[in-house]
Structure formats: structure tokens, C-alpha cells
Coordinates of C-alpha atoms and ligand atoms in Angstrom, one line a residue:
M1 CA 116.7 75.3 139.6
C2 CA 116.4 71.6 140.4
G3 CA 112.9 70.1 140.1
I4 CA 111.8 67.7 142.8
F5 CA 108.7 65.4 143.0
G6 CA 107.5 62.6 145.3
T7 CA 104.3 60.6 145.4
I8 CA 102.7 57.7 147.1
G9 CA 100.4 55.1 145.5
A10 CA 100.2 52.3 142.9
N11 CA 101.2 54.6 140.0
C12 CA 104.0 56.3 141.8
V13 CA 106.7 55.4 139.3
T14 CA 104.8 56.4 136.2
N15 CA 103.6 59.6 137.8
T16 CA 107.1 60.5 139.0
L17 CA 108.5 60.0 135.5
L18 CA 105.7 62.1 134.1
A19 CA 106.3 64.8 136.6
L20 CA 110.1 64.7 135.9
H21 CA 109.4 65.4 132.2
Q22 CA 107.4 68.5 133.2
L23 CA 110.1 69.6 135.7
E24 CA 112.9 69.1 133.2
Y25 CA 112.9 72.9 132.4
R26 CA 114.1 73.5 135.9
G27 CA 117.4 71.7 135.3
Y28 CA 118.5 69.2 132.7
D29 CA 122.1 68.2 133.8
S30 CA 120.9 64.9 135.2
A31 CA 117.8 63.1 136.4
G32 CA 117.1 60.4 138.9
I33 CA 114.3 58.4 140.5
G34 CA 114.2 56.5 143.8
V35 CA 111.4 54.0 144.5
K36 CA 110.5 52.0 147.6
T37 CA 109.7 48.5 146.3
E38 CA 109.2 45.1 148.0
C39 CA 113.0 44.8 147.8
G40 CA 113.8 48.1 149.5
L41 CA 114.9 51.4 148.0
Q42 CA 115.8 51.2 144.3
I43 CA 117.6 54.0 142.6
E44 CA 118.1 54.9 138.9
K45 CA 120.1 57.9 137.7
S46 CA 121.4 59.3 134.5
T47 CA 123.1 62.3 133.1
G48 CA 121.2 64.5 130.7
R49 CA 117.5 64.3 130.0
V50 CA 114.7 62.4 131.8
N51 CA 114.4 60.3 128.6
A52 CA 117.8 58.8 129.3
L53 CA 116.5 57.3 132.6
K54 CA 116.1 53.5 132.2
V55 CA 113.6 52.4 134.9
D56 CA 112.9 48.7 135.0
F57 CA 111.0 48.7 138.3
V58 CA 107.5 49.9 137.6
A59 CA 105.8 48.6 140.8
G60 CA 106.5 50.6 143.9
K61 CA 104.8 52.1 146.9
V62 CA 106.6 55.4 147.2
A63 CA 108.7 57.3 144.6
I64 CA 110.8 60.4 144.5
G65 CA 112.4 62.1 141.5
H66 CA 114.8 64.9 140.7
T67 CA 116.0 66.9 137.7
R68 CA 119.3 68.6 138.4
W69 CA 120.8 71.9 137.6
A70 CA 124.4 71.5 139.0
T71 CA 125.6 73.8 141.7
H72 CA 128.0 71.7 143.8
G73 CA 129.9 69.1 141.7
K74 CA 130.2 68.6 138.0
V75 CA 127.6 67.0 135.8
C76 CA 128.0 63.3 136.2
K77 CA 125.9 60.2 137.3
Q78 CA 127.5 60.2 140.8
N79 CA 126.3 63.7 141.4
A80 CA 122.7 63.0 140.3
H81 CA 120.0 62.7 142.9
P82 CA 118.5 60.8 144.8
F83 CA 121.3 60.1 147.3
V84 CA 121.1 57.1 149.6
S85 CA 122.3 57.1 153.2
Y86 CA 125.3 54.9 154.1
D87 CA 122.9 52.4 155.9
G88 CA 120.6 52.2 152.8
N89 CA 117.5 53.4 154.7
F90 CA 117.0 56.9 153.3
A91 CA 116.8 58.3 149.8
V92 CA 116.9 62.1 149.4
V93 CA 116.2 64.6 146.7
H94 CA 117.1 68.2 147.3
N95 CA 116.7 71.7 145.7
G96 CA 118.6 74.6 147.1
I97 CA 122.0 75.0 148.7
V98 CA 123.1 73.6 152.0
E99 CA 125.7 76.2 152.9
N100 CA 127.3 74.4 155.8
Y101 CA 127.5 71.0 154.1
L102 CA 131.3 70.9 154.2
Q103 CA 131.5 71.1 158.0
H104 CA 129.0 68.1 158.2
K105 CA 130.7 66.2 155.4
L106 CA 134.1 66.4 157.1
A107 CA 132.6 65.4 160.5
L108 CA 130.9 62.4 158.9
Q109 CA 134.0 61.4 156.9
R110 CA 136.0 61.4 160.2
Q111 CA 133.4 58.9 161.5
G112 CA 134.1 56.7 158.5
V113 CA 131.1 57.6 156.3
E114 CA 132.0 57.4 152.6
F115 CA 130.6 59.9 150.2
A116 CA 129.7 59.0 146.6
S117 CA 129.3 62.5 145.3
Q118 CA 130.7 66.0 145.4
T119 CA 127.3 67.6 146.1
D120 CA 126.1 69.4 149.2
S121 CA 122.9 67.3 149.1
E122 CA 124.4 63.9 149.9
V123 CA 125.2 65.1 153.4
I124 CA 121.4 65.2 154.2
A125 CA 121.0 61.4 153.5
H126 CA 123.9 60.5 155.8
L127 CA 122.9 62.8 158.6
L128 CA 119.4 61.2 158.6
A129 CA 121.1 57.8 159.1
K130 CA 123.5 59.1 161.7
H131 CA 120.8 60.9 163.8
F132 CA 117.9 58.5 163.3
D133 CA 115.9 58.3 166.6
G134 CA 113.3 55.8 165.7
D135 CA 111.0 58.4 164.1
V136 CA 111.7 59.7 160.6
A137 CA 109.8 63.0 161.0
T138 CA 111.6 64.1 164.1
T139 CA 114.9 63.0 162.7
L140 CA 114.3 65.1 159.5
Q141 CA 113.4 68.1 161.7
K142 CA 116.6 67.6 163.7
V143 CA 118.7 67.3 160.6
C144 CA 117.2 70.3 159.0
N145 CA 117.9 72.3 162.2
M146 CA 121.5 71.5 161.7
L147 CA 121.6 72.8 158.2
T148 CA 122.0 76.4 157.0
G149 CA 121.0 77.8 153.6
S150 CA 117.8 77.5 151.7
F151 CA 116.5 74.2 150.6
A152 CA 113.5 71.9 149.9
V153 CA 114.1 68.2 150.7
V154 CA 112.0 65.1 150.0
V155 CA 112.8 61.8 151.7
A156 CA 111.7 58.2 151.0
T157 CA 112.6 55.6 153.5
S158 CA 112.8 51.8 153.7
R159 CA 111.4 52.1 157.3
D160 CA 107.8 53.0 156.3
D161 CA 105.6 53.9 153.3
N162 CA 105.4 57.6 154.0
L163 CA 107.2 60.5 152.3
Y164 CA 108.8 63.2 154.4
A165 CA 109.6 66.7 153.2
Y166 CA 111.0 69.9 154.6
K167 CA 110.9 73.4 153.2
R168 CA 113.2 76.4 154.0
G169 CA 113.6 79.2 151.6
S170 CA 113.0 77.0 148.4
A171 CA 109.5 76.4 147.2
L172 CA 107.7 73.2 147.9
C173 CA 104.0 72.3 147.8
V174 CA 101.9 69.3 148.7
G175 CA 98.8 67.9 147.0
K176 CA 96.0 65.4 147.3
G177 CA 94.4 63.7 144.3
K178 CA 92.6 60.5 143.3
Q179 CA 95.8 58.7 142.9
G180 CA 97.3 59.6 146.3
T181 CA 99.3 62.3 147.9
C182 CA 102.3 64.1 146.3
V183 CA 104.9 66.8 146.9
C184 CA 106.6 69.0 144.3
S185 CA 108.9 72.0 143.9
D186 CA 106.6 73.4 141.2
V187 CA 102.9 74.4 141.8
A188 CA 102.1 74.3 138.0
V189 CA 103.3 70.7 137.7
M190 CA 100.8 69.7 140.4
E191 CA 97.9 70.4 138.1
Q192 CA 98.1 67.0 136.6
F193 CA 98.4 65.0 139.9
A194 CA 96.4 66.7 142.5
S195 CA 92.9 68.2 142.8
S196 CA 94.0 70.2 146.0
V197 CA 97.3 71.8 146.4
A198 CA 98.9 73.6 149.4
V199 CA 102.1 75.7 149.4
L200 CA 104.2 74.8 152.4
P201 CA 105.0 77.7 154.8
E202 CA 108.5 78.5 155.8
N203 CA 110.3 75.9 158.0
C204 CA 107.6 73.4 157.4
L205 CA 107.9 69.6 157.9
A206 CA 105.5 67.5 155.9
V207 CA 104.5 63.9 156.4
L208 CA 102.7 62.3 153.4
G209 CA 100.8 59.1 153.7
N210 CA 97.1 58.7 152.9
S211 CA 96.8 62.2 154.1
V212 CA 99.2 65.1 154.6
D213 CA 100.3 66.4 158.0
L214 CA 102.3 69.6 158.4
W215 CA 104.3 71.0 161.3
V216 CA 106.0 74.3 161.8
E217 CA 108.4 74.5 164.7
G218 CA 106.7 71.5 166.4
K219 CA 103.2 72.9 166.0
H220 CA 100.7 71.1 163.8
V221 CA 99.3 73.4 161.1
E222 CA 96.5 72.9 158.7
P223 CA 97.4 73.0 155.0
C224 CA 95.7 75.9 153.1
Y225 CA 94.4 73.9 150.1
F226 CA 93.4 75.5 146.8
A227 CA 92.4 74.0 143.4
P228 CA 95.4 74.2 141.0
S229 CA 94.6 76.5 138.1
H230 CA 94.7 75.1 134.6
T231 CA 96.8 77.4 132.5
D232 CA 95.9 78.8 129.1
C233 CA 98.4 78.7 126.2
D234 CA 100.2 75.7 127.8
S235 CA 103.3 75.2 125.8
N236 CA 103.7 71.7 127.2
Q237 CA 100.9 70.6 124.9
L238 CA 102.6 71.9 121.8
Q239 CA 104.8 70.1 119.3
G240 CA 108.2 71.3 118.2
D241 CA 110.3 73.9 120.0
A242 CA 108.6 75.5 122.9
M243 CA 110.4 78.8 122.3
L244 CA 108.9 79.2 118.8
A245 CA 105.5 78.0 120.0
E246 CA 105.6 80.6 122.8
I247 CA 106.6 83.4 120.5
F248 CA 103.6 82.4 118.3
Q249 CA 101.4 82.7 121.4
I250 CA 102.3 86.3 122.0
P251 CA 99.4 88.0 120.2
D252 CA 96.8 86.0 122.3
A253 CA 98.8 86.3 125.5
V254 CA 99.1 90.1 125.4
R255 CA 95.4 90.4 124.7
Q256 CA 94.6 88.1 127.6
T257 CA 97.0 90.0 129.9
Y258 CA 95.3 93.3 129.0
D259 CA 91.8 91.9 129.6
Y260 CA 92.8 90.3 132.8
Y261 CA 94.5 93.5 134.1
F262 CA 91.1 95.1 134.1
A263 CA 89.1 92.0 135.1
S264 CA 91.3 91.7 138.2
G265 CA 90.6 95.3 139.4
G266 CA 93.1 97.3 137.3
L267 CA 95.8 99.1 139.3
C268 CA 94.5 98.0 142.7
L269 CA 96.0 101.0 144.4
D270 CA 93.8 104.0 145.3
K271 CA 94.7 107.7 145.0
K272 CA 95.7 107.9 148.6
Q273 CA 98.0 105.0 148.3
V274 CA 99.5 106.3 145.1
N275 CA 100.1 109.7 146.6
G276 CA 101.7 108.2 149.6
Y277 CA 104.6 106.7 147.7
K278 CA 107.6 108.9 147.3
R279 CA 109.7 106.5 145.2
V280 CA 109.1 103.3 143.2
Y281 CA 111.7 100.6 142.6
F282 CA 111.2 98.1 139.8
V283 CA 113.1 94.9 140.6
G284 CA 113.7 91.7 138.7
C285 CA 116.4 89.6 137.2
G286 CA 117.4 88.9 133.6
T287 CA 114.4 89.3 131.3
A288 CA 112.2 90.5 134.1
Y289 CA 114.8 93.2 134.9
H290 CA 114.5 94.4 131.3
S291 CA 110.7 94.8 131.8
A292 CA 111.5 96.6 135.0
M293 CA 113.5 99.1 132.9
V294 CA 110.5 99.7 130.7
G295 CA 108.1 100.0 133.6
C296 CA 110.4 102.5 135.3
S297 CA 111.0 104.6 132.2
L298 CA 107.2 104.8 131.6
L299 CA 106.4 105.7 135.1
Q300 CA 109.0 108.4 135.1
R301 CA 107.6 109.7 131.9
L302 CA 103.9 109.5 132.6
A303 CA 103.8 110.2 136.4
Q304 CA 107.1 112.1 136.8
M305 CA 107.8 109.8 139.7
D306 CA 111.1 109.3 141.4
C307 CA 111.8 105.7 140.3
Q308 CA 114.5 103.3 139.5
A309 CA 114.9 99.9 137.9
V310 CA 117.2 97.7 140.0
V311 CA 118.6 94.3 139.4
A312 CA 117.2 92.3 142.3
S313 CA 120.5 90.9 143.5
E314 CA 121.9 94.4 143.6
Y315 CA 119.0 95.6 145.6
V316 CA 119.8 92.9 148.2
Y317 CA 123.4 93.8 148.6
D318 CA 123.5 97.6 148.0
S319 CA 121.8 100.5 149.9
F320 CA 118.7 101.8 148.2
P321 CA 116.8 104.3 150.4
T322 CA 113.7 102.4 151.4
D323 CA 110.9 103.2 153.9
K324 CA 107.1 103.1 154.2
H325 CA 106.8 105.6 151.4
T326 CA 108.5 103.2 149.0
L327 CA 106.7 100.9 146.5
V328 CA 108.7 98.0 145.2
V329 CA 107.3 96.5 142.0
A330 CA 108.8 93.0 141.8
I331 CA 108.6 91.3 138.4
S332 CA 109.2 87.6 138.0
Q333 CA 107.8 85.1 135.5
S334 CA 108.2 82.2 137.8
G335 CA 107.6 84.0 141.1
E336 CA 110.3 81.7 142.5
T337 CA 113.6 83.6 141.7
A338 CA 115.7 83.6 144.8
D339 CA 117.3 87.0 144.2
T340 CA 113.9 88.6 143.6
L341 CA 112.4 87.0 146.7
K342 CA 115.4 88.2 148.8
A343 CA 115.0 91.7 147.4
V344 CA 111.3 91.9 148.4
Q345 CA 112.0 90.4 151.8
K346 CA 114.6 93.1 152.4
A347 CA 112.3 95.9 151.1
K348 CA 109.5 94.6 153.4
R349 CA 111.8 94.7 156.4
Q350 CA 112.5 98.3 155.7
G351 CA 108.8 99.2 155.5
A352 CA 108.2 99.1 151.7
T353 CA 105.0 97.9 150.1
V354 CA 105.5 95.1 147.5
Y355 CA 103.5 94.9 144.3
A356 CA 104.2 91.7 142.4
V357 CA 103.9 91.1 138.7
T358 CA 104.1 87.4 138.0
N359 CA 102.9 84.7 135.7
V360 CA 102.5 82.0 138.3
C361 CA 99.6 82.0 140.7
N362 CA 100.5 80.8 144.2
S363 CA 104.2 81.2 143.6
S364 CA 106.4 82.3 146.5
L365 CA 106.4 85.9 145.3
C366 CA 102.6 86.1 145.7
F367 CA 102.8 85.3 149.4
E368 CA 105.4 88.0 149.9
A369 CA 103.5 90.8 148.1
S370 CA 100.7 93.0 149.3
F371 CA 99.4 93.4 145.8
V372 CA 99.7 90.8 143.0
K373 CA 99.1 91.4 139.3
F374 CA 99.1 88.2 137.2
V375 CA 100.2 88.3 133.7
K376 CA 98.3 85.8 131.6
A377 CA 101.1 84.5 129.4
G378 CA 100.2 80.9 130.2
R379 CA 102.7 78.3 131.2
E380 CA 106.2 79.1 129.8
I381 CA 108.4 76.1 129.3
S382 CA 111.3 77.3 127.2
V383 CA 114.2 78.4 129.3
A384 CA 114.5 81.6 127.3
S385 CA 111.6 83.8 128.4
T386 CA 109.6 85.3 125.5
K387 CA 105.8 85.6 125.8
A388 CA 106.1 86.3 129.6
Y389 CA 108.2 89.3 128.8
N390 CA 105.7 90.8 126.3
C391 CA 102.9 90.2 128.9
Q392 CA 105.0 91.8 131.7
L393 CA 105.3 94.9 129.5
V394 CA 101.5 95.0 129.0
A395 CA 100.9 94.9 132.7
L396 CA 103.6 97.4 133.5
T397 CA 102.5 99.8 130.8
L398 CA 98.9 99.7 132.2
F399 CA 100.3 100.1 135.7
A400 CA 102.2 103.2 134.6
V401 CA 99.2 104.7 132.8
D402 CA 96.9 104.1 135.8
F403 CA 99.4 105.2 138.4
A404 CA 100.0 108.5 136.5
H405 CA 96.2 109.0 136.3
A406 CA 95.7 108.2 140.0
K407 CA 98.5 110.7 140.8
G408 CA 96.8 113.4 138.8
R409 CA 99.5 113.6 136.2
L410 CA 97.5 112.0 133.3
S411 CA 94.0 113.2 132.4
A412 CA 91.2 110.8 132.1
R413 CA 91.1 111.6 128.4
A414 CA 94.7 110.8 127.9
R415 CA 94.4 107.6 129.8
S416 CA 91.4 106.4 127.8
R417 CA 93.3 107.3 124.5
Y418 CA 96.2 105.1 125.6
L419 CA 93.9 102.3 126.5
T420 CA 92.2 102.5 123.1
C421 CA 95.6 102.5 121.4
F422 CA 96.4 99.1 122.9
D423 CA 93.9 97.6 120.4
K424 CA 96.6 97.7 117.7
V425 CA 99.1 95.8 119.8
P426 CA 97.9 92.2 119.5
S427 CA 97.4 92.5 115.7
A428 CA 100.9 94.2 115.4
C429 CA 102.4 91.2 117.2
K430 CA 100.4 88.8 115.0
H431 CA 101.7 90.6 111.9
L432 CA 105.3 90.2 113.1
V433 CA 105.0 86.5 113.9
S434 CA 103.4 85.9 110.6
Q435 CA 106.6 87.2 109.0
S436 CA 108.7 84.6 110.8
T437 CA 110.1 83.2 107.5
A438 CA 111.6 86.7 106.8
F439 CA 113.3 86.6 110.2
A440 CA 114.6 83.1 109.5
L441 CA 116.2 84.4 106.3
M442 CA 117.6 87.4 108.2
A443 CA 119.2 85.1 110.7
K444 CA 120.7 83.1 107.8
R445 CA 122.1 86.3 106.3
Y446 CA 124.0 87.1 109.4
K447 CA 125.1 83.6 110.3
Q448 CA 128.8 84.5 109.9
A449 CA 128.6 87.3 112.5
H450 CA 131.1 86.6 115.3
L451 CA 129.8 89.4 117.6
A452 CA 126.6 91.4 118.0
Y453 CA 125.7 94.7 119.6
F454 CA 122.2 95.8 120.3
V455 CA 121.7 99.6 120.7
G456 CA 118.9 102.0 121.4
R457 CA 118.0 104.9 123.6
R458 CA 115.3 105.2 126.4
L459 CA 112.7 102.5 126.0
D460 CA 114.6 101.1 123.0
F461 CA 117.6 100.5 125.3
A462 CA 115.6 98.0 127.4
T463 CA 114.5 96.2 124.2
A464 CA 118.2 96.2 123.0
K465 CA 119.2 94.5 126.3
E466 CA 116.5 91.9 126.0
G467 CA 117.4 91.3 122.3
A468 CA 121.1 90.8 123.3
L469 CA 120.2 88.5 126.2
K470 CA 117.9 86.4 124.1
L471 CA 120.5 86.0 121.3
K472 CA 123.4 85.1 123.6
E473 CA 121.5 82.7 125.8
V474 CA 120.1 80.5 123.0
S475 CA 122.8 80.8 120.3
Y476 CA 126.0 81.5 122.4
L477 CA 126.9 84.3 120.0
P478 CA 128.6 87.0 122.1
S479 CA 126.1 89.8 122.2
E480 CA 125.8 92.9 124.3
A481 CA 123.6 96.0 124.5
Y482 CA 124.5 99.6 124.9
P483 CA 122.7 102.9 125.0
S484 CA 123.4 104.1 121.5
G485 CA 125.3 107.2 122.7
E486 CA 127.7 105.0 124.7
L487 CA 129.3 103.4 121.6
K488 CA 131.6 106.3 120.9
H489 CA 133.0 106.1 124.4
G490 CA 134.9 102.9 123.8
T491 CA 132.9 100.1 122.1
L492 CA 133.3 101.6 118.7
A493 CA 136.8 100.2 118.8
M494 CA 135.2 96.8 118.3
M495 CA 133.5 97.6 115.0
E496 CA 134.8 95.7 112.0
Q497 CA 133.5 93.2 109.4
G498 CA 131.7 90.3 111.0
V499 CA 130.1 92.5 113.7
L500 CA 126.4 92.9 113.6
V501 CA 124.8 96.0 115.1
V502 CA 121.0 95.8 115.8
A503 CA 119.7 99.3 116.2
L504 CA 116.2 100.2 117.5
A505 CA 114.4 103.5 116.8
C506 CA 110.8 103.2 117.9
E507 CA 110.5 106.8 119.2
K508 CA 110.2 109.4 116.5
D509 CA 112.5 112.0 118.0
L510 CA 115.3 109.4 118.2
V511 CA 115.2 108.2 114.6
D512 CA 117.8 110.6 113.3
K513 CA 120.1 109.8 116.2
C514 CA 119.7 106.1 115.4
C515 CA 120.7 106.8 111.8
N516 CA 123.8 108.6 112.9
T517 CA 124.8 105.6 115.0
V518 CA 124.2 103.2 112.1
A519 CA 126.4 105.4 109.9
E520 CA 129.2 105.4 112.5
V521 CA 129.2 101.6 112.8
T522 CA 128.8 100.7 109.1
S523 CA 131.6 103.1 108.1
R524 CA 133.8 101.0 110.3
G525 CA 132.8 97.7 108.5
A526 CA 130.0 96.4 110.8
S527 CA 126.6 95.4 109.3
A528 CA 123.5 97.0 110.7
L529 CA 119.9 95.8 111.2
V530 CA 117.6 98.7 112.0
L531 CA 114.1 98.2 113.5
S532 CA 111.7 101.2 113.4
Q533 CA 108.1 102.0 113.0
Y534 CA 109.1 105.2 111.2
P535 CA 110.6 105.4 107.7
V536 CA 114.4 104.8 107.6
S537 CA 116.3 104.6 104.3
P538 CA 119.2 102.1 104.2
T539 CA 122.3 104.2 103.3
S540 CA 124.3 101.2 102.1
N541 CA 124.0 97.5 101.4
Q542 CA 125.4 96.9 104.9
V543 CA 122.1 98.2 106.3
Q544 CA 118.9 96.3 106.4
V545 CA 115.7 97.8 107.7
V546 CA 112.8 96.0 109.5
S547 CA 109.6 98.1 109.3
L548 CA 107.6 97.6 112.5
P549 CA 103.8 98.1 112.6
A550 CA 102.9 101.5 114.0
V551 CA 101.7 101.5 117.6
D552 CA 101.6 104.2 120.2
E553 CA 105.2 104.7 121.4
I554 CA 104.4 103.6 125.0
F555 CA 103.5 100.2 123.6
A556 CA 106.4 99.9 121.1
P557 CA 108.6 97.8 123.4
I558 CA 105.9 95.1 123.4
I559 CA 106.1 94.7 119.6
S560 CA 109.7 95.7 118.8
V561 CA 111.1 92.8 120.8
V562 CA 109.2 90.2 118.7
P563 CA 111.6 90.3 115.7
L564 CA 114.5 90.0 118.1
Q565 CA 112.9 87.0 119.8
L566 CA 112.4 85.4 116.4
F567 CA 115.9 86.4 115.2
A568 CA 117.5 84.8 118.3
Y569 CA 115.5 81.6 117.8
Y570 CA 116.4 81.2 114.1
F571 CA 120.0 82.2 114.6
A572 CA 120.3 79.5 117.3
K573 CA 118.6 76.9 115.2
G574 CA 121.0 77.8 112.3
R575 CA 123.9 77.0 114.7
G576 CA 122.3 73.7 115.7
C577 CA 121.7 74.8 119.3
D578 CA 119.1 73.2 121.6
V579 CA 117.0 76.4 121.9
D580 CA 114.7 75.1 124.6
R581 CA 117.5 73.8 126.8
P582 CA 120.5 76.3 126.5
R583 CA 123.7 75.2 128.2
N584 CA 124.3 76.1 131.9
L585 CA 120.8 77.6 132.4
A586 CA 117.6 76.6 134.1
K587 CA 114.2 78.2 133.9
S588 CA 113.7 79.0 137.5
V589 CA 116.7 80.2 139.4
T590 CA 115.9 79.3 143.0
V591 CA 119.4 79.7 144.4
E592 CA 121.3 82.9 145.0
Ligands
F6R1 C1 116.0 84.9 130.1 C2 115.4 84.3 131.3 C3 116.0 84.7 132.6 C4 114.8 85.0 133.6 C5 115.4 85.4 135.0 C6 114.3 85.8 135.9 O1 115.4 84.4 129.0 O2 114.5 83.5 131.3 O3 116.8 85.8 132.5 O4 114.1 86.1 133.1 O5 116.0 84.2 135.5 O6 113.3 84.8 136.0 P1 111.9 85.1 136.6 O7 111.2 86.0 135.7 O8 111.2 83.8 136.7 O9 112.1 85.7 138.0

């Protein structure tokens, strides 16, 4: 969600603005910067993008910055961070949610404190002023003890030239570099500013000056520094729309993920461990949930395992039998999604083992998991996830193959045949992205559609869900996915002219079924776009067929989604949408 950054040193303003540009993908409702200068704390805020910030003060000692994804209070300048305390001595940026803010706000208002915003965050600044005991660090600890919820807070003060930070439940890391010390909500952004980075442990208070000091519950702790990794396929370096650039990176990214899976030890579970698990849950949110569906379906198919794909937030609030014989495969591009983190914490409390599949090294999920499998998508900037999804599918398909083999359900020969078959996948993806103009034309052809349904069975249903999500999130066209067989149980009532049905048929035994579905919807006036790697003849001019390159069916979801990603992109462009910054969304959803 919100991105926060703070740094100390001569270039603090320039560096903070640079960091805010990189953090913009975490929230772009408003941006703000607070700088301690010779004249005290100076604040500049603006709604919209970081570019809209007009900062005249370039010289400062300490700076903090924020990009906002609104939770409490509408999008307006007053609700943009940083917030300054009523005595003018503390400037605060915050990510997360202070759940008991109203109780503190009412108490402070009764004591005459005036609030400038509707946010939960502003209360932190005023509480710091109210409870200041002569030491900013102990005051921040005291104030955070009064707060409930999950949050990461960074404070600049007129009282000294340090930065103060606190982490509970929301990610925060500190770094040291040639230019000084810094603190940030996002490990990947630190690459540019720090040569050593440490992730803050839970309930950690950090004081940044020339060095960094950390305390957890009053005890001094040593930061565990590591060198930040420099990512391949970094979309930040690319011109134009990141979403399109990231789709074009898919062929290389899936190859890198495949290679890295083996270079990093393959499955990482031995036969004994595999046979010790009685059930496997695949959990994730949004796009990561769709890859969970694919992973689950393949594991059921190849290993005949009792497994289930579960939306992470449902796992948290419902009762899924979990014990020491349970493996939870948690999938998250960012590794910071609050719902996914809560799900794995709950699973661990109940005795399960957590196996993380993530794109971000040293993300919070890595610290929760017993096993971590990185996907090598490279940094993903566009809010709509594309290449990370394809890479998650590669890692999960290999996981299912190796798990089935370790369980004795897949012969060594069958395993090695599957692995060889992967060779066609990167080139199949490359072929599809090279046809991007055809998908642009297709998007144009259906531009009058007012509603879209994506349908498929088994693995294709997961792809249908991902296609529908991609289209709606970037173009705002209402679009939903159904298992093909479900249409006749109600949704067929919606079919008429102006409705587009995208039907997937990537498994041979399901092609005829798919053709029946297409006939049912087109005979009611809808148009149909059929995607298959098998021959399908269009039965009327309402049907258009996209021929997919042939790959083994277990790898089909990796390639069949590519046309849908391109279609969503071009459809949204045709509607004049800002594809990289869709309304109401943020890249990393760090609140529940
Ligand atoms: C959709 C999208 C979201 C994320 C979801 C989980 O394009 O990006 O649905 O997939 O918020 O995010 P991660 O994978 O970071 O846990």
C-alpha cells in the first residue's frame, strides 16, 4: 500500500524524491515530503503523482517522504502525508492502519488539539507531541505501545537530526550507504541508496543517525545486514508502459525461473518430508490465488494429493483443517501482502509447514516460511501483475512434478519428459508476444463490448479467472470468469449482443465441450473469442479463434494467459486508461 522513505544526509531531498518515484507503484493517490531544514520542518504535499510535488527547498539535513493509497479519508491534499504535530516538532509518515485511532483522536480533540485530516495517521504526530518526555526514541516507543493495528512509521523531528522509525506488522527496512542512512517500506527500492540493508524485526524501534540502532522491547538488537540484490528484467529502466514491457519480458523471465528453480536446489523437500504431508493448501490473493489454483490442480493430478487452493483472507477467517501434516504453499509476488502473511502466520500456529513462492528476496513472507522458492520475474512495477504470474506458474508446475515424483506417483522417466517439454515454453511465449499487433487489433474489434465473460474448465478455469481480473483491473470493463459448465445455471441469461465470451480450450479432451459452450453463447447474440492449441473451426462470424503454440498441457496455463494479458493491455489503452496505475489499486496490499 503506501510507500514510505526517510534518509539523512546532504542529498536527502533529492534521494527522497527519487525513492518516491520508485515507491509510487505502492500508492498514487497523493505524495508528500517533509524536510528538516535550518528553518525547521518544511512540508510539501500534493494529490496525484510524485511529479506533481513542487519542492523548493533542496537543502536539508533529514527528509521523509510518502506515497499514499487512501484507506482513511478521501484523496485530498489535507489527507496526504507527512502530518505535523500541533506543536510543529514532529513530522510523521505512516503505512498500515491504526485501528484505535478514533479513541485517541477524540481524547486529543477534547484536550483542544485540532486535526487537519480525516486519516488515522495524523493521531501519531499529535500523540508524539502530547507524550514527549525529552527523548524522541522513548516517546515513539510509548506512543506505539498505545496503538493497535499494523503499521510502519517514520518520524523526523525539529529536536535533533535523527530519524526515528517503528515497525509492527507492516514491512520496514533500514540501510546504510555512502550517502548516509535510510529507512524504507520496500527492500527493492533500497538497492539504489544503500549498500547494506536490514529488515526490521517485529515491534522494532529504529534510530537512524550516522549509524543505525535498533531496539526490540527495550533490548538493543544488532541489524542483520545483507547486500541488496540487483534485479534482472527491471521494468523501472524501461520506456513506455511498464505493463507492456513486463509482458514482453515473459519469455526470458520464465526461462530464468526454470533455471533458477534447479540452481536453487529444486523442490527442496525430501521424500520423507513429502510423504509426511497429508494435505497441501495453496494460498494467495488476486493473481497469486489464480496461480494457486493451477498449482493445486496440477498437484492433485500428478500426485493425487489432497489439496485445495484457498484465497488467503478466507484461510484466515474460516476453518481449514491444519496440523503438522499440512503444507501451506503461499504465493505472493511482493511477499508483503497482509492477507497472505496472516494466513501463513495462522497456519504456522496450527503446526503447518510454510513453503513460500515469491518474487522478492527478503520480503516479509521469506521470514515466515521454512522453504522459499524465488521466481525470477525481475522487479514488477505495473500494478497489474503479468510476468510474475507466468513465473509463479513455472515454479508451481515444477513443484507439482517434483512433489509427485518424490511421492512415488510419477516415474523418473515421466518427470524427465515433462522437464524436457518445458523447452518449448519460452519460445511459445516469445511467439505470442511477437504477435502483439494482432492482439491490439482484436482489442479494437471488441471495443464496443459492454461486458465480458471468461470461461474454461480445469486448468483453463484458472486462466479464465486471471484473464477476467486483468481486463477489469486495467480497463474497468465488467468482466467475470466461470467454469464453462456453470454458464447454463444462470449466467446464460446475460448473453446478448455486446457481450464478449472468451473461451479457453487448452486440454484436448475439453475442446468439444468448449465448442458447445461457444455455440450456446453465440446463438444468444454474444461474440466469442476462442483460445486453443488444438484445431477449432469458427462456426460463425461471431467466433474468432486464436491458435496457441503447442506445449505439453501441464505448461499450457503459462502460455495461454499471454494473449489475455496483451488483450487486457490493448483494450485498456483503447479506452484511454492509465494501465500502469489503475484506479483504486496499489501494487502491494499491506493492509487487511
Ligand atoms: C492483479 C494483482 C493483484 C495481486 C494481489 C496479490 O494484477 O496484481 O491481484 O496479485 O494483490 O499480490 P502479491 O502477489 O504481491 O501477494
